[in-house]
XYZ file of C-alpha atoms in Angstrom:
145
model
C 10.984 -4.186 -21.931
C 12.428 -4.414 -18.787
C 13.765 -6.897 -16.289
C 13.509 -7.675 -12.974
C 10.399 -4.641 -12.743
C 6.619 -6.836 -12.201
C 4.837 -6.253 -15.812
C 1.531 -5.177 -13.794
C 3.721 -2.156 -12.807
C 2.473 0.374 -15.572
C 5.025 3.212 -16.664
C 2.772 5.756 -14.792
C 3.330 3.631 -11.502
C 6.545 3.246 -11.907
C 7.045 6.969 -12.476
C 5.134 7.561 -9.668
C 6.742 5.037 -7.051
C 10.089 6.623 -8.009
C 9.312 10.326 -7.662
C 8.380 9.319 -3.955
C 10.464 10.875 -1.163
C 11.066 9.443 2.299
C 7.809 9.428 4.120
C 5.779 9.780 1.498
C 2.589 7.617 1.525
C 1.110 5.882 -0.951
C -1.981 4.502 -0.442
C -3.433 0.888 -1.993
C -7.291 0.682 -1.932
C -9.882 -2.000 -2.397
C -12.404 -1.254 -5.666
C -14.906 0.335 -3.237
C -12.335 2.661 -2.153
C -13.703 6.456 -3.558
C -10.298 7.517 -4.649
C -10.749 10.061 -6.912
C -12.595 12.082 -4.693
C -9.648 11.555 -2.208
C -6.467 12.306 -3.897
C -5.505 13.614 -7.425
C -2.887 11.558 -8.333
C -4.946 7.858 -8.815
C -3.055 4.922 -10.862
C -6.045 1.853 -11.534
C -4.373 -1.497 -11.372
C -6.860 -3.601 -13.000
C -7.724 -7.040 -12.535
C -5.277 -8.019 -9.220
C -6.663 -7.731 -5.863
C -4.550 -5.992 -3.007
C -1.371 -8.316 -2.450
C -0.648 -9.588 -6.142
C -0.496 -5.534 -6.487
C 1.534 -5.142 -3.079
C 3.618 -8.203 -4.185
C 4.504 -6.313 -7.094
C 4.761 -2.430 -5.675
C 7.039 -3.889 -2.121
C 9.163 -5.572 -4.955
C 10.349 -2.245 -5.840
C 9.357 -0.158 -2.414
C 11.755 0.636 0.208
C 9.546 0.823 3.621
C 10.614 3.417 6.074
C 12.609 1.921 8.993
C 12.418 5.172 10.939
C 8.728 4.597 11.989
C 7.042 1.947 13.937
C 4.076 0.868 11.357
C 5.364 1.400 7.649
C 2.231 -0.165 6.292
C -0.552 0.157 8.211
C -4.724 -1.749 6.938
C -8.080 -0.149 7.571
C -9.136 -1.310 10.781
C -12.420 -3.114 10.477
C -15.618 -1.340 12.118
C -15.856 -1.777 15.309
C -13.332 -4.535 15.165
C -10.332 -2.718 15.312
C -7.896 -5.718 16.407
C -9.827 -8.428 13.700
C -7.807 -9.450 10.951
C -9.800 -10.255 8.078
C -7.984 -12.439 4.983
C -7.410 -9.363 3.168
C -5.391 -8.026 5.500
C -4.154 -11.521 6.400
C -2.935 -11.955 2.991
C -1.372 -8.392 2.834
C 0.931 -9.030 5.852
C 1.631 -12.735 4.661
C 3.227 -11.332 0.975
C 4.655 -8.169 3.226
C 7.100 -11.117 4.609
C 7.826 -13.019 1.424
C 8.647 -9.737 -0.205
C 9.986 -7.360 2.423
C 10.720 -9.748 5.456
C 9.329 -10.954 8.754
C 10.811 -7.903 10.322
C 8.482 -5.006 9.540
C 4.817 -4.149 11.755
C 1.857 -3.812 10.195
C -0.367 -1.338 12.217
C -3.459 -0.640 11.967
C -5.634 3.089 11.300
C -9.794 3.603 12.129
C -11.466 4.026 8.841
C -12.506 7.891 9.232
C -8.928 8.443 9.981
C -7.951 6.435 7.199
C -9.841 8.485 4.828
C -8.299 11.813 6.260
C -4.761 10.619 5.395
C -5.463 9.613 2.192
C -6.070 13.625 1.583
C -2.385 14.299 1.912
C -1.416 11.117 0.639
C 1.330 11.351 -2.264
C -0.676 9.022 -4.529
C -3.374 6.105 -4.713
C -2.928 3.182 -6.605
C -6.684 1.561 -6.816
C -7.340 -2.177 -7.021
C -9.800 -4.822 -7.734
C -10.295 -6.361 -4.308
C -13.713 -6.530 -3.466
C -13.455 -7.794 0.220
C -13.831 -4.801 2.663
C -11.126 -3.115 4.704
C -9.116 -4.028 1.888
C -7.193 -0.670 1.975
C -3.251 -0.045 3.577
C -1.159 2.737 3.566
C 2.457 2.522 2.323
C 5.192 4.446 4.004
C 7.821 5.149 2.021
C 11.600 4.621 3.094
C 15.106 4.702 1.755
C 17.444 2.089 -0.384
C 19.822 0.557 1.735
C 21.094 -1.102 -1.639
C 24.856 0.333 -2.809
C 25.425 0.600 -6.380
């Protein structure tokens, strides 16, 4: 048993998050995303939606402060500026867990797919709402031990 680690994060997911370096990208995908055909390192996080998964991940995952948007959301086709409910929930979750100073950008769906092929890993959730996919870029921890 460990303390202060969200119990939905499996040992495999924790290992992957710890193995990532500064600038590596993590994909958080919805249940419709073709994760297994996009990347060889895929973890399933069944039973949770995107916001719940983000809450757990962001509790231990430092975001990259050297880039403008360390989180990018998949744009809605034909409506790049529109935010759906899953986007709004992830923005709120980011503010609550990581602070309100992070800019969340957007990326067109086909470009999102291209980025996924070069990402370090994918965590796929049971998020069923469309366009519930995000890219998190890892930063460095500012905490000193």
